[in-house]
Structures are given as structure tokens and as C-alpha cells.
PDB file of C-alpha atoms in Angstrom:
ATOM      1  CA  UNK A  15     -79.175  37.601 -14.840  1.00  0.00           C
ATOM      2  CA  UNK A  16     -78.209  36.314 -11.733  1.00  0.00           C
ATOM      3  CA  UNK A  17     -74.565  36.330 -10.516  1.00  0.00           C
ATOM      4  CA  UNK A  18     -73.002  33.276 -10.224  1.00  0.00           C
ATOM      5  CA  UNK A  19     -71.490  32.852  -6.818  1.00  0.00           C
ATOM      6  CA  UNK A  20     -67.856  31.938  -6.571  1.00  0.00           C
ATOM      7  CA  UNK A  21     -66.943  28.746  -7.352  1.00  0.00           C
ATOM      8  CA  UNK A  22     -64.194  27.138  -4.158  1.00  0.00           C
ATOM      9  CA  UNK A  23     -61.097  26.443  -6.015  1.00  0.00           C
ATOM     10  CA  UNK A  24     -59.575  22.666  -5.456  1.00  0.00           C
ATOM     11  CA  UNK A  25     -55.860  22.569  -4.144  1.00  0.00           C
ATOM     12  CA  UNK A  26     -54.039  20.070  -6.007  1.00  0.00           C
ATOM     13  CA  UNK A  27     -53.528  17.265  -4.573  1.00  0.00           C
ATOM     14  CA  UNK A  28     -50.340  16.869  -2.778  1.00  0.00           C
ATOM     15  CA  UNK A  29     -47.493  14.017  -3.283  1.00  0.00           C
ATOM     16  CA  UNK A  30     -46.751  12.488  -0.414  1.00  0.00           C
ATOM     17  CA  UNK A  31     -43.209  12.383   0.226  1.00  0.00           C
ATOM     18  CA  UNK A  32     -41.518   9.150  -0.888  1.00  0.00           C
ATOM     19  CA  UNK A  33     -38.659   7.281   0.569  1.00  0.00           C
ATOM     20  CA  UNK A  34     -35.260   9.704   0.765  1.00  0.00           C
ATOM     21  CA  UNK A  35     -32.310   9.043  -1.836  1.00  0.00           C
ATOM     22  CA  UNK A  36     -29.516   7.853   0.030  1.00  0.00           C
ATOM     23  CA  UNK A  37     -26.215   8.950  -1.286  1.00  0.00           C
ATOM     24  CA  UNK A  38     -23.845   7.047  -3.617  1.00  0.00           C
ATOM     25  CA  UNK A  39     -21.667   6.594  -0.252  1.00  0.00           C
ATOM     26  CA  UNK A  40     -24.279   5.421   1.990  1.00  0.00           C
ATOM     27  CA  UNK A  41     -25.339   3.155  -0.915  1.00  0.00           C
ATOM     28  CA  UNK A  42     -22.021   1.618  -1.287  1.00  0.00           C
ATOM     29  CA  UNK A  43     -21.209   1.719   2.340  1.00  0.00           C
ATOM     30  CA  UNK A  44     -24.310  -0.623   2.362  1.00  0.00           C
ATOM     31  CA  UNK A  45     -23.629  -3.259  -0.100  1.00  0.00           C
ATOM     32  CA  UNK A  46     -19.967  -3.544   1.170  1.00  0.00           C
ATOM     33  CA  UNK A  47     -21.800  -4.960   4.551  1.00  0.00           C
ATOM     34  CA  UNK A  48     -23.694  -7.088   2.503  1.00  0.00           C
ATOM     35  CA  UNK A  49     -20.864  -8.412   0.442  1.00  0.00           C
ATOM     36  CA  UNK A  50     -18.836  -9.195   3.159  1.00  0.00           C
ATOM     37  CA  UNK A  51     -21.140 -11.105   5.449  1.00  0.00           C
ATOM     38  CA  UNK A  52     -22.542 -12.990   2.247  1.00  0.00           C
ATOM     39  CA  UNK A  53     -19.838 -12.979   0.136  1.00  0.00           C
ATOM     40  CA  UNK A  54     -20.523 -11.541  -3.618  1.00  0.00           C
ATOM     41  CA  UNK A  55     -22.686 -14.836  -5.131  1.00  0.00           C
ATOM     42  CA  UNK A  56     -24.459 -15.069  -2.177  1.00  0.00           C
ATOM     43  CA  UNK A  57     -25.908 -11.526  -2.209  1.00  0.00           C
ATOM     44  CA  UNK A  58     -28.769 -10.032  -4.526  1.00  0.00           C
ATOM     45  CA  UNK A  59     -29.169  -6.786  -5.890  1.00  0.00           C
ATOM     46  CA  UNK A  60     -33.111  -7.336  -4.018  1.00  0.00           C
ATOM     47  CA  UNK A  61     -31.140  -8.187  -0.223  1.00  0.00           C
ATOM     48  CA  UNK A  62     -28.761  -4.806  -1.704  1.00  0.00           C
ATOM     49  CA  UNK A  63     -31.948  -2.404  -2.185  1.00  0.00           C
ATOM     50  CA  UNK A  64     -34.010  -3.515   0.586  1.00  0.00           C
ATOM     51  CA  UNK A  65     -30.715  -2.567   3.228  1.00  0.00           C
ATOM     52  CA  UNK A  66     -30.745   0.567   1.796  1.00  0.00           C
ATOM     53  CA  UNK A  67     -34.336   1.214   1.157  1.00  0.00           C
ATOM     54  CA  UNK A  68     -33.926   1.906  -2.435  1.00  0.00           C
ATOM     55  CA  UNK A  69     -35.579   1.161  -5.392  1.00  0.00           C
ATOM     56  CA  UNK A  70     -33.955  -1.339  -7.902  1.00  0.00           C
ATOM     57  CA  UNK A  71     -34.412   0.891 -11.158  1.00  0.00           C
ATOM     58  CA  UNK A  72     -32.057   3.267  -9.030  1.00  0.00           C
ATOM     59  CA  UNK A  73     -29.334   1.006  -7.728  1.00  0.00           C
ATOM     60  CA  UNK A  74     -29.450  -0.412 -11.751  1.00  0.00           C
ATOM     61  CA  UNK A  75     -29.720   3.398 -13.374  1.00  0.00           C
ATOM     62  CA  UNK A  76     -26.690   3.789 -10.844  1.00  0.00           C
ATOM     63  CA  UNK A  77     -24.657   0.874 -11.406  1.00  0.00           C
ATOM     64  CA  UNK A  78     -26.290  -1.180 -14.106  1.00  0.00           C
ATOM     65  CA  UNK A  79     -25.297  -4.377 -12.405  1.00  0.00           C
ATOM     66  CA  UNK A  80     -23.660  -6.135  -9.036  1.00  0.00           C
ATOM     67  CA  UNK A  81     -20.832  -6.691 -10.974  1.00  0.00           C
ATOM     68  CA  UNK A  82     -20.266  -3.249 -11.214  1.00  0.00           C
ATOM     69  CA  UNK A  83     -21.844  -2.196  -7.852  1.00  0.00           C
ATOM     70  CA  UNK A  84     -19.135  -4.652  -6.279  1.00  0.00           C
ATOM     71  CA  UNK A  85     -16.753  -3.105  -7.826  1.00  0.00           C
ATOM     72  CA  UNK A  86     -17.427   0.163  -7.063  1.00  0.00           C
ATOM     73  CA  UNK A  87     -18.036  -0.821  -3.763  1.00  0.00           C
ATOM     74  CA  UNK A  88     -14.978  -2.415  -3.036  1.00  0.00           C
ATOM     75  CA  UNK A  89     -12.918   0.874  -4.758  1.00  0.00           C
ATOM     76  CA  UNK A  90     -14.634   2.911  -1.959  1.00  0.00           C
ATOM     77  CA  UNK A  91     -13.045   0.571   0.295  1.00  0.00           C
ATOM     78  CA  UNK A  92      -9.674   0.999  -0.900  1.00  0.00           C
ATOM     79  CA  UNK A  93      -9.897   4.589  -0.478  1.00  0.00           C
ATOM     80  CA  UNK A  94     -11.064   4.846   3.286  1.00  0.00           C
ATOM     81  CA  UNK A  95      -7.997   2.531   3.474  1.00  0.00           C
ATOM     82  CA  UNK A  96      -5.292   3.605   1.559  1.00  0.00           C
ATOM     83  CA  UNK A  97      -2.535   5.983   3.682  1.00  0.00           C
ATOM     84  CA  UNK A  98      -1.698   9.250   1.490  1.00  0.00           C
ATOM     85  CA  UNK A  99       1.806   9.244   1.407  1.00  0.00           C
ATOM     86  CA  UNK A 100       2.039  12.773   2.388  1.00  0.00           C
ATOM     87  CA  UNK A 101       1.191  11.346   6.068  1.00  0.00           C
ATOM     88  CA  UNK A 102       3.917   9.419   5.680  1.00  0.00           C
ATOM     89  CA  UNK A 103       6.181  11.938   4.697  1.00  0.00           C
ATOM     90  CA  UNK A 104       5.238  14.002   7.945  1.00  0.00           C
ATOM     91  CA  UNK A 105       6.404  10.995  10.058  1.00  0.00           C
ATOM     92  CA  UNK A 106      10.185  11.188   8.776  1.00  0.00           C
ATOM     93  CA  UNK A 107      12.963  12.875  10.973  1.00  0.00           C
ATOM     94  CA  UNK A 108      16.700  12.865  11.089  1.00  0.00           C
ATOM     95  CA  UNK A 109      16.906   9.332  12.468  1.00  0.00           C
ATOM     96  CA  UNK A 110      15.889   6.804  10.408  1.00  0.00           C
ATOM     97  CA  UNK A 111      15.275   4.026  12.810  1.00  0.00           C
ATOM     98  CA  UNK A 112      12.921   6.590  14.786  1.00  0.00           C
ATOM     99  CA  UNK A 113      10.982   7.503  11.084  1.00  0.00           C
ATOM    100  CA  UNK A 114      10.410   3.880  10.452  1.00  0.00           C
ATOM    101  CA  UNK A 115       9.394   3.000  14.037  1.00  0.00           C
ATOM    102  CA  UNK A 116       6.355   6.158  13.182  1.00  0.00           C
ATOM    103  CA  UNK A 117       5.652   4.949   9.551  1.00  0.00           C
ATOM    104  CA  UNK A 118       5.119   1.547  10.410  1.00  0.00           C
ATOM    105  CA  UNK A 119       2.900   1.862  13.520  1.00  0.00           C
ATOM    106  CA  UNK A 120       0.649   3.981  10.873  1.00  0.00           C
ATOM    107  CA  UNK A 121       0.962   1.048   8.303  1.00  0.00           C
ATOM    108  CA  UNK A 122       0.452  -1.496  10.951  1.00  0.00           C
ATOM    109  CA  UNK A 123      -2.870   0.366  12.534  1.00  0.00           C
ATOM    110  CA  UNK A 124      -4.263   1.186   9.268  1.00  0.00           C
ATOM    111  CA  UNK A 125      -4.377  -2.415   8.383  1.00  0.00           C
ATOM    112  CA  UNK A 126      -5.666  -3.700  11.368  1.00  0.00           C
ATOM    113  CA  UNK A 127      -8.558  -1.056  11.466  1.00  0.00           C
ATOM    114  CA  UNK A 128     -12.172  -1.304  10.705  1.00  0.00           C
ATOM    115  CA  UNK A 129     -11.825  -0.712   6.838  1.00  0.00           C
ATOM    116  CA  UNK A 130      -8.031  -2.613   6.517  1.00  0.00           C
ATOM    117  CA  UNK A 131      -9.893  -5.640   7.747  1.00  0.00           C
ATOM    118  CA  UNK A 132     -12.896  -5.094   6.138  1.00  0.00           C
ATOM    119  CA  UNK A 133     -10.821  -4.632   2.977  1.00  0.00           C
ATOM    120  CA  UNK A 134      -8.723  -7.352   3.920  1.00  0.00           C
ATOM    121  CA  UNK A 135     -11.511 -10.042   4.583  1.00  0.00           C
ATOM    122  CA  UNK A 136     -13.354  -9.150   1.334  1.00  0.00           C
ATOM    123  CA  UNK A 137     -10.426  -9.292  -0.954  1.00  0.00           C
ATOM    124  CA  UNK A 138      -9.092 -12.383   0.563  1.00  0.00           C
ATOM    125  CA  UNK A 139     -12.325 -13.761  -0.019  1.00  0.00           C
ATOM    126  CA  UNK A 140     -13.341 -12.920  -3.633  1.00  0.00           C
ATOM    127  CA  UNK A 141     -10.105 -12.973  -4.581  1.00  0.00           C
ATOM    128  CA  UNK A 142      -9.827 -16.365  -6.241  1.00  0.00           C
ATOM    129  CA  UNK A 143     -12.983 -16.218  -8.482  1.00  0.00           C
ATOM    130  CA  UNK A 144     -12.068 -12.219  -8.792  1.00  0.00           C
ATOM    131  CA  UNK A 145      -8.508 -11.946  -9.275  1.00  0.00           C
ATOM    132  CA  UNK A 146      -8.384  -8.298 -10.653  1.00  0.00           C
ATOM    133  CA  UNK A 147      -9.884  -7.053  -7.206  1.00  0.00           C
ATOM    134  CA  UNK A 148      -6.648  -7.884  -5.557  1.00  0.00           C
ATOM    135  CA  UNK A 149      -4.486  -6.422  -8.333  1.00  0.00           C
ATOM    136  CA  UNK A 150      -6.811  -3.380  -7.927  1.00  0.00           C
ATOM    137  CA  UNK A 151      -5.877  -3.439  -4.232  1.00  0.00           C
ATOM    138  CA  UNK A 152      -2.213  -3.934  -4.723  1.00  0.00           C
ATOM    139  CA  UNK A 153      -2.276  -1.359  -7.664  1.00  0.00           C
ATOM    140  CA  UNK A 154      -3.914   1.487  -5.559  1.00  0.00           C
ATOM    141  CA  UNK A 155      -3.177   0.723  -2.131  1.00  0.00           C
ATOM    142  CA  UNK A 156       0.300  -1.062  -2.414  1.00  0.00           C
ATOM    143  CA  UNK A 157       2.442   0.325  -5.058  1.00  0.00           C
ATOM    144  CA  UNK A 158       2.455   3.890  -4.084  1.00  0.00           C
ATOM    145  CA  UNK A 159       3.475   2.719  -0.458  1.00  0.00           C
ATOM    146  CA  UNK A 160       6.098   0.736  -1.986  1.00  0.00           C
ATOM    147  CA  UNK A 161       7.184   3.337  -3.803  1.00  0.00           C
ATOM    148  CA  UNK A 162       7.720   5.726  -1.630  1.00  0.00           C
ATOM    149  CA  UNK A 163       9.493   3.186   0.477  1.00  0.00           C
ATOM    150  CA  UNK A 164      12.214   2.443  -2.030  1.00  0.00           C
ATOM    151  CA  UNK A 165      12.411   6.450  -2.609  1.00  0.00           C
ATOM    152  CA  UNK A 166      13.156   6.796   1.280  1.00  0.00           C
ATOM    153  CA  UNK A 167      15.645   4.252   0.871  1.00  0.00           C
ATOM    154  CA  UNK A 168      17.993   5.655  -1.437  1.00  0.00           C
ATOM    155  CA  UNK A 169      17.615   9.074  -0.117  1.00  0.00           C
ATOM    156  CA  UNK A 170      18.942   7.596   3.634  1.00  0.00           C
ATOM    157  CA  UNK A 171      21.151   4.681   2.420  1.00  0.00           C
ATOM    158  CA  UNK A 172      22.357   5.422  -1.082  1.00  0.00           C
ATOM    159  CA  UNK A 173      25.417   6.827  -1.646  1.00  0.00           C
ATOM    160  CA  UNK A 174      26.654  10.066  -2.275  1.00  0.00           C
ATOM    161  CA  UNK A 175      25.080   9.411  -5.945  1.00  0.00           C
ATOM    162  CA  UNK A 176      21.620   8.189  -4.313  1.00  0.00           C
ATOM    163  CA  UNK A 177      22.199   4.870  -5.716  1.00  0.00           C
ATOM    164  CA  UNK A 178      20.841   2.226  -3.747  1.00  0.00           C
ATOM    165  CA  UNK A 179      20.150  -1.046  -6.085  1.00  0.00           C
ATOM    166  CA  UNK A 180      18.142  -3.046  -3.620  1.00  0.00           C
ATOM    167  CA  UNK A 181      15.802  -0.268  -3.058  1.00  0.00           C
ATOM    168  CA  UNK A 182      13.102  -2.039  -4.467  1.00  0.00           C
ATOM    169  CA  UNK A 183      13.074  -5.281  -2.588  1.00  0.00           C
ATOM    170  CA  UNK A 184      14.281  -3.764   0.384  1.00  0.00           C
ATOM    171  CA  UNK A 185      10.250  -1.848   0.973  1.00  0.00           C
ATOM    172  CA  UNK A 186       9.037  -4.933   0.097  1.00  0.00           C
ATOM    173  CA  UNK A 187      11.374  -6.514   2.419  1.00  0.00           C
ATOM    174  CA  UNK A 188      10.040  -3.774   4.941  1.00  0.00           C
ATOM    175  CA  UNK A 189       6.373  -4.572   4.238  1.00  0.00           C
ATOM    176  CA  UNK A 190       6.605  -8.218   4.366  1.00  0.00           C
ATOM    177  CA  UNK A 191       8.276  -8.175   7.918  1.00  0.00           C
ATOM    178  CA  UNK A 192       6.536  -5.065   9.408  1.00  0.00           C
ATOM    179  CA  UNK A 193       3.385  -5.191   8.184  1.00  0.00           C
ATOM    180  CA  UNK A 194       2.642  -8.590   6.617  1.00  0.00           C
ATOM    181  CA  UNK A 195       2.601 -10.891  10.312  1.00  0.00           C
ATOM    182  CA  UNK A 196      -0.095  -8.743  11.686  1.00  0.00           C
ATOM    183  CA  UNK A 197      -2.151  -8.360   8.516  1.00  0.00           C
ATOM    184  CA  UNK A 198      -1.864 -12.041   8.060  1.00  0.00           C
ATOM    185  CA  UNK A 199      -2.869 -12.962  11.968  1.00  0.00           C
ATOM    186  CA  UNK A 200      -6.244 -10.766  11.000  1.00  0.00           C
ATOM    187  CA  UNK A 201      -7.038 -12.183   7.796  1.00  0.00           C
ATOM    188  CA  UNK A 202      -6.886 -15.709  10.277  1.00  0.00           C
ATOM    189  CA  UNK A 203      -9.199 -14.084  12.434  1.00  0.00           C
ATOM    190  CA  UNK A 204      -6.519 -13.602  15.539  1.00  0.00           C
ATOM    191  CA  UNK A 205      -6.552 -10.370  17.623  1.00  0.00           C
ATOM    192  CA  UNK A 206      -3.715  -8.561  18.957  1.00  0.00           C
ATOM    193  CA  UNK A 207      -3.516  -6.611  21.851  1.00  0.00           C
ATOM    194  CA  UNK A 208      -2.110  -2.876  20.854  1.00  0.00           C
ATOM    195  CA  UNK A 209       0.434  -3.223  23.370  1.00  0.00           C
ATOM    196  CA  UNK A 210       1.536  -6.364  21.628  1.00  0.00           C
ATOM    197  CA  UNK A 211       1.454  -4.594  18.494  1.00  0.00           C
ATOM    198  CA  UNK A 212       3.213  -2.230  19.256  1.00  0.00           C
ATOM    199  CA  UNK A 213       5.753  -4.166  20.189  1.00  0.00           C
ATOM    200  CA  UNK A 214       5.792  -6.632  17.357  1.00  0.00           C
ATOM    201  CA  UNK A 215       6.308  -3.268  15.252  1.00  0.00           C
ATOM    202  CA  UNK A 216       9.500  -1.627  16.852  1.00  0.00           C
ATOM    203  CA  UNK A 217      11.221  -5.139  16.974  1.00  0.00           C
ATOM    204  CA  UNK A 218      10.364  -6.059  13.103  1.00  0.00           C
ATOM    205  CA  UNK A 219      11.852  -2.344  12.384  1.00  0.00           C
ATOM    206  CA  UNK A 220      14.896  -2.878  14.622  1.00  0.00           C
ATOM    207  CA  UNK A 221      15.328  -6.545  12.583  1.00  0.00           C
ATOM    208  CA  UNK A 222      14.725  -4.860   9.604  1.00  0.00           C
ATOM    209  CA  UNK A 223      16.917  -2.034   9.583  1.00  0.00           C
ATOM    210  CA  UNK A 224      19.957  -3.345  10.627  1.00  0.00           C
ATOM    211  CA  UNK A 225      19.548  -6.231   8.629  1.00  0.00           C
ATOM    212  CA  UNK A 226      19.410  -4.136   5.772  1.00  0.00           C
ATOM    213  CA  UNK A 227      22.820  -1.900   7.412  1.00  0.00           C
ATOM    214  CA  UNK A 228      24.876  -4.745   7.897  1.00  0.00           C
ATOM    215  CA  UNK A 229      23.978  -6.404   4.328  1.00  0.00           C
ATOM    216  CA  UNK A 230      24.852  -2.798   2.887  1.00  0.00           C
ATOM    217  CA  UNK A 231      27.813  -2.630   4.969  1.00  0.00           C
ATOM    218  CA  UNK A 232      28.643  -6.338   4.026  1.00  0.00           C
ATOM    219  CA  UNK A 233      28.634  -4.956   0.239  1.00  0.00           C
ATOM    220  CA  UNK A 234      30.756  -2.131   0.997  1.00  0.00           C
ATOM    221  CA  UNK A 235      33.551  -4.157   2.553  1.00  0.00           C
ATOM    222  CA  UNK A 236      32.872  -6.885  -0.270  1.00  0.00           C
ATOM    223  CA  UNK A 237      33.415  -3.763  -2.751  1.00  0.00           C
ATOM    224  CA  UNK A 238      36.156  -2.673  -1.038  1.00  0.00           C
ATOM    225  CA  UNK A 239      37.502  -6.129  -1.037  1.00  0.00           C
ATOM    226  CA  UNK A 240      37.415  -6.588  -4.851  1.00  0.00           C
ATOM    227  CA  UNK A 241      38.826  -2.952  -5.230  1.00  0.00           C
ATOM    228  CA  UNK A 242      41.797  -3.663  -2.744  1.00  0.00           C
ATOM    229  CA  UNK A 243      42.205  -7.382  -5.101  1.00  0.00           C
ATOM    230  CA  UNK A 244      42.110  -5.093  -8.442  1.00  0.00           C
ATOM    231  CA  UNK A 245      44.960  -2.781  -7.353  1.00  0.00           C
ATOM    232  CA  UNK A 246      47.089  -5.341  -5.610  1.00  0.00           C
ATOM    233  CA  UNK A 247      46.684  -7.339  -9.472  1.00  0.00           C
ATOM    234  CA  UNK A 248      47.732  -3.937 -11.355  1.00  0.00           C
ATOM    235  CA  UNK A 249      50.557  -3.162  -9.379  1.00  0.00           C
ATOM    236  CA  UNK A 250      52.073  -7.160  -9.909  1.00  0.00           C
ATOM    237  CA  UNK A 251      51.399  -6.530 -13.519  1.00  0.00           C
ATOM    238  CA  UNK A 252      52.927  -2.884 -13.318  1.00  0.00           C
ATOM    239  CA  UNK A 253      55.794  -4.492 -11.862  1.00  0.00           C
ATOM    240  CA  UNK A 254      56.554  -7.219 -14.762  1.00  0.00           C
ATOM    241  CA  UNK A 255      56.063  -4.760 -17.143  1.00  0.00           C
ATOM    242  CA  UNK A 256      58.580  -2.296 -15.467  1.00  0.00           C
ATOM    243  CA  UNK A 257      60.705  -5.608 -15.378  1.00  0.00           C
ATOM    244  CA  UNK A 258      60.454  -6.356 -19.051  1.00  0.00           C
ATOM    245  CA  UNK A 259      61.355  -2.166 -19.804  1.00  0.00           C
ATOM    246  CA  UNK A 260      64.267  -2.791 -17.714  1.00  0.00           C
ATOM    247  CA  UNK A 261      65.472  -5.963 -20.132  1.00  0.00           C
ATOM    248  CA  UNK A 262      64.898  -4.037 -22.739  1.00  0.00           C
ATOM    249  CA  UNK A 263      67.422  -1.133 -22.083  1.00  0.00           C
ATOM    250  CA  UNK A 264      69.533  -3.589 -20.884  1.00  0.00           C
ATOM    251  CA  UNK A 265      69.697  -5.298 -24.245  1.00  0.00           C
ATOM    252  CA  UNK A 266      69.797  -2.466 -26.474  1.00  0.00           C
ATOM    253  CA  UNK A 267      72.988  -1.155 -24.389  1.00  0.00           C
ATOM    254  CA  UNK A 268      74.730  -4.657 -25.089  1.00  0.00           C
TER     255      UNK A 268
END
């Protein structure tokens, strides 16, 4: 019998190499764009996947819709922007005027750069149809600054008890003043120059702060007012009662 000669083995064939998966953060970074130079009715989860070369049955196994991919999207956002408060912390010294002057050039920057107006823009945007992307912005973002804030505030202007009542309204006060003109100026679509920011920034802390001193001092003398009021009233009413003692003896000797 013949020998059969050696049959060539096939290679299988190969796959060719399809499109690379981009990361959840390149995905997202993507639709933000998108979101914000359309707004979030005016972009499709097609315009979504073809800026980030993706399939659709991935962006919806990911996400399962552009509600949620918004979402997602925008929390991203939040957290490129949002300050950790230990950064804050760093920035306070021994004088308080000098911590505030550092915290709030951080606040003020952080708002004005690329993600804080990015952030900014989109929220103020979406915000009326999407309420709870705001509250998820103040909730995240806001609160813990604020907080921290009103902690700062008793710690460096509460008395000996670290009481301070206004606490509270006065980081919102700080916010409001510091922050709030140049964040406000951006949303409007009006540059400042850093010099100018700078500038607006140690002369809203300046305002603030001894706004806040002399209202604090104003309740201390106010306090001190009502105090002096309360003794002079106990010693007139010591005094008629010493008076009435007095007619007292005086009688029961008679």
C-alpha cells in the first residue's frame, strides 16, 4: 500500500482586530462634550457612539440609556471638580485673613477652570428640565465646602466654648461674596483676567471678614450691653428689697 503523503495543515483563520474598547472615562469624557455643545435632547446615543467609536450594544450594556449615561457623565464631572477638603485644610495658618485669602483663590480658580465651567455651563443648562442634577451638584460639590467653612468658623471666631451661631450662614455668606461674582460672570460668558481675579478675591475676603468681625463684635458689645442693663435692674431691685428689710425691723422694734 502506498503511503499517503502528508497532508499541509490549514492555520485557522485569523480575526482581524476590531475597533479598541475605550474606557468608561474616555467614554464619559466623550458624551460630556457632546452634551454640552448640544445640550442633553439634542444629542443621540448614535452622535454619542460614533465620537467614541463604539458600538451601541456597548454604550447600552454599559449604561442602558442616555438618561443614565448623562447622569453618569455629569457625576464624573463633579468629581474632576470638586476640591477635597483636605487641600483646603493645608491652606490654613495662624492668621485667618491670610487662610481665607489661600482658600478662596483655590475656590475661585477651581470654578473658573476647564471642568468648573464645563460643570457650570451644563448644569446651568439642564438644570430646569433636570432639577436633581443641580441638587446632585450642590449635594456633592457644595455642602462639604460649606461645611467645612462653618467648622473653620467656630474654631477661629467662637468663643472659648466654640460656639459660633451664625456659622452656617456666615460660609454661605463667604461663598456668595467670594466665589459667587466670578462664577456668575462665567456662567454669562465674561472672562476675567487672573490679575483681576485675583484681586476681586483678596478684596471680597477683606469685605468679608471684617464684616463678619465687626457684626460679631457688634453682638458682643450688644451682649455686654444687655448684661450691664440686667445687673444695673438687680441691684435697683436689691436695693428696695434691702429698703423694705429695713421697715421691717424698724416696725417690729416699735
Amino acid at each position: 500500500m502506498a503511503e499517503q503523503e502528508p497532508t499541509e495543515i490549514e492555520e485557522p483563520a485569523r480575526r482581524r482586530p476590531g475597533r479598541p474598547s475605550l474606557s468608561n472615562e474616555e467614554l464619559l469624557d466623550k458624551a460630556l462634550d457632546l452634551f454640552l455643545e448640544k445640550g442633553f435632547a439634542g444629542t443621540s446615543i448614535d452622535a454619542i457612539c460614533a465620537a467614541a467609536s463604539m458600538a451601541k450594544r456597548t454604550v447600552y450594556a454599559r449604561y442602558g440609556d442616555k438618561e443614565s449615561l448623562f447622569k453618569a457623565a455629569l457625576t464624573r464631572a463633579i468629581d474632576d471638580w470638586i476640591v477635597p477638603i483636605e487641600r483646603l485644610r493645608e491652606q490654613e495658618s495662624e492668621d485667618l485673613e491670610t487662610s481665607l485669602m489661600r482658600i478662596g483663590e483655590i475656590l475661585v480658580s477651581n470654578v473658573l477652570g476647564p471642568a468648573g465651567l464645563r460643570l457650570l455651563r451644563l448644569t446651568n443648562s439642564e438644570s430646569v428640565t433636570m432639577p436633581e442634577i443641580s441638587q446632585e451638584n450642590v449635594r456633592r460639590g457644595t455642602e462639604p465646602t460649606l461645611r467645612y467653612l462653618a467648622g473653620l468658623f467656630r474654631r477661629r471666631l467662637g468663643d472659648e466654648n466654640g460656639e459660633f451661631p451664625e456659622a452656617e450662614e456666615a460660609a454661605q455668606a463667604f461663598l456668595n461674596i467670594v466665589v459667587g461674582g466670578p462664577a456668575s460672570n462665567a456662567a454669562w460668558g465674561m472672562q476675567m483676567e487672573m490679575e483681576s481675579v485675583k484681586r476681586h478675591t483678596r478684596y471680597c475676603v477683606r469685605l468679608f471678614l471684617h464684616g463678619v468681625l465687626d457684626e460679631a463684635a457688634m453682638s458682643a458689645r450688644n451682649d455686654t450691653g444687655q448684661l450691664r442693663r440686667l445687673l444695673r435692674d438687680a441691684e435697683d431691685r436689691l436695693g428696695e428689697a434691702r429698703a423694705r428689710i429695713d421697715e421691717a425691723v424698724r416696725l417690729v422694734r416699735d
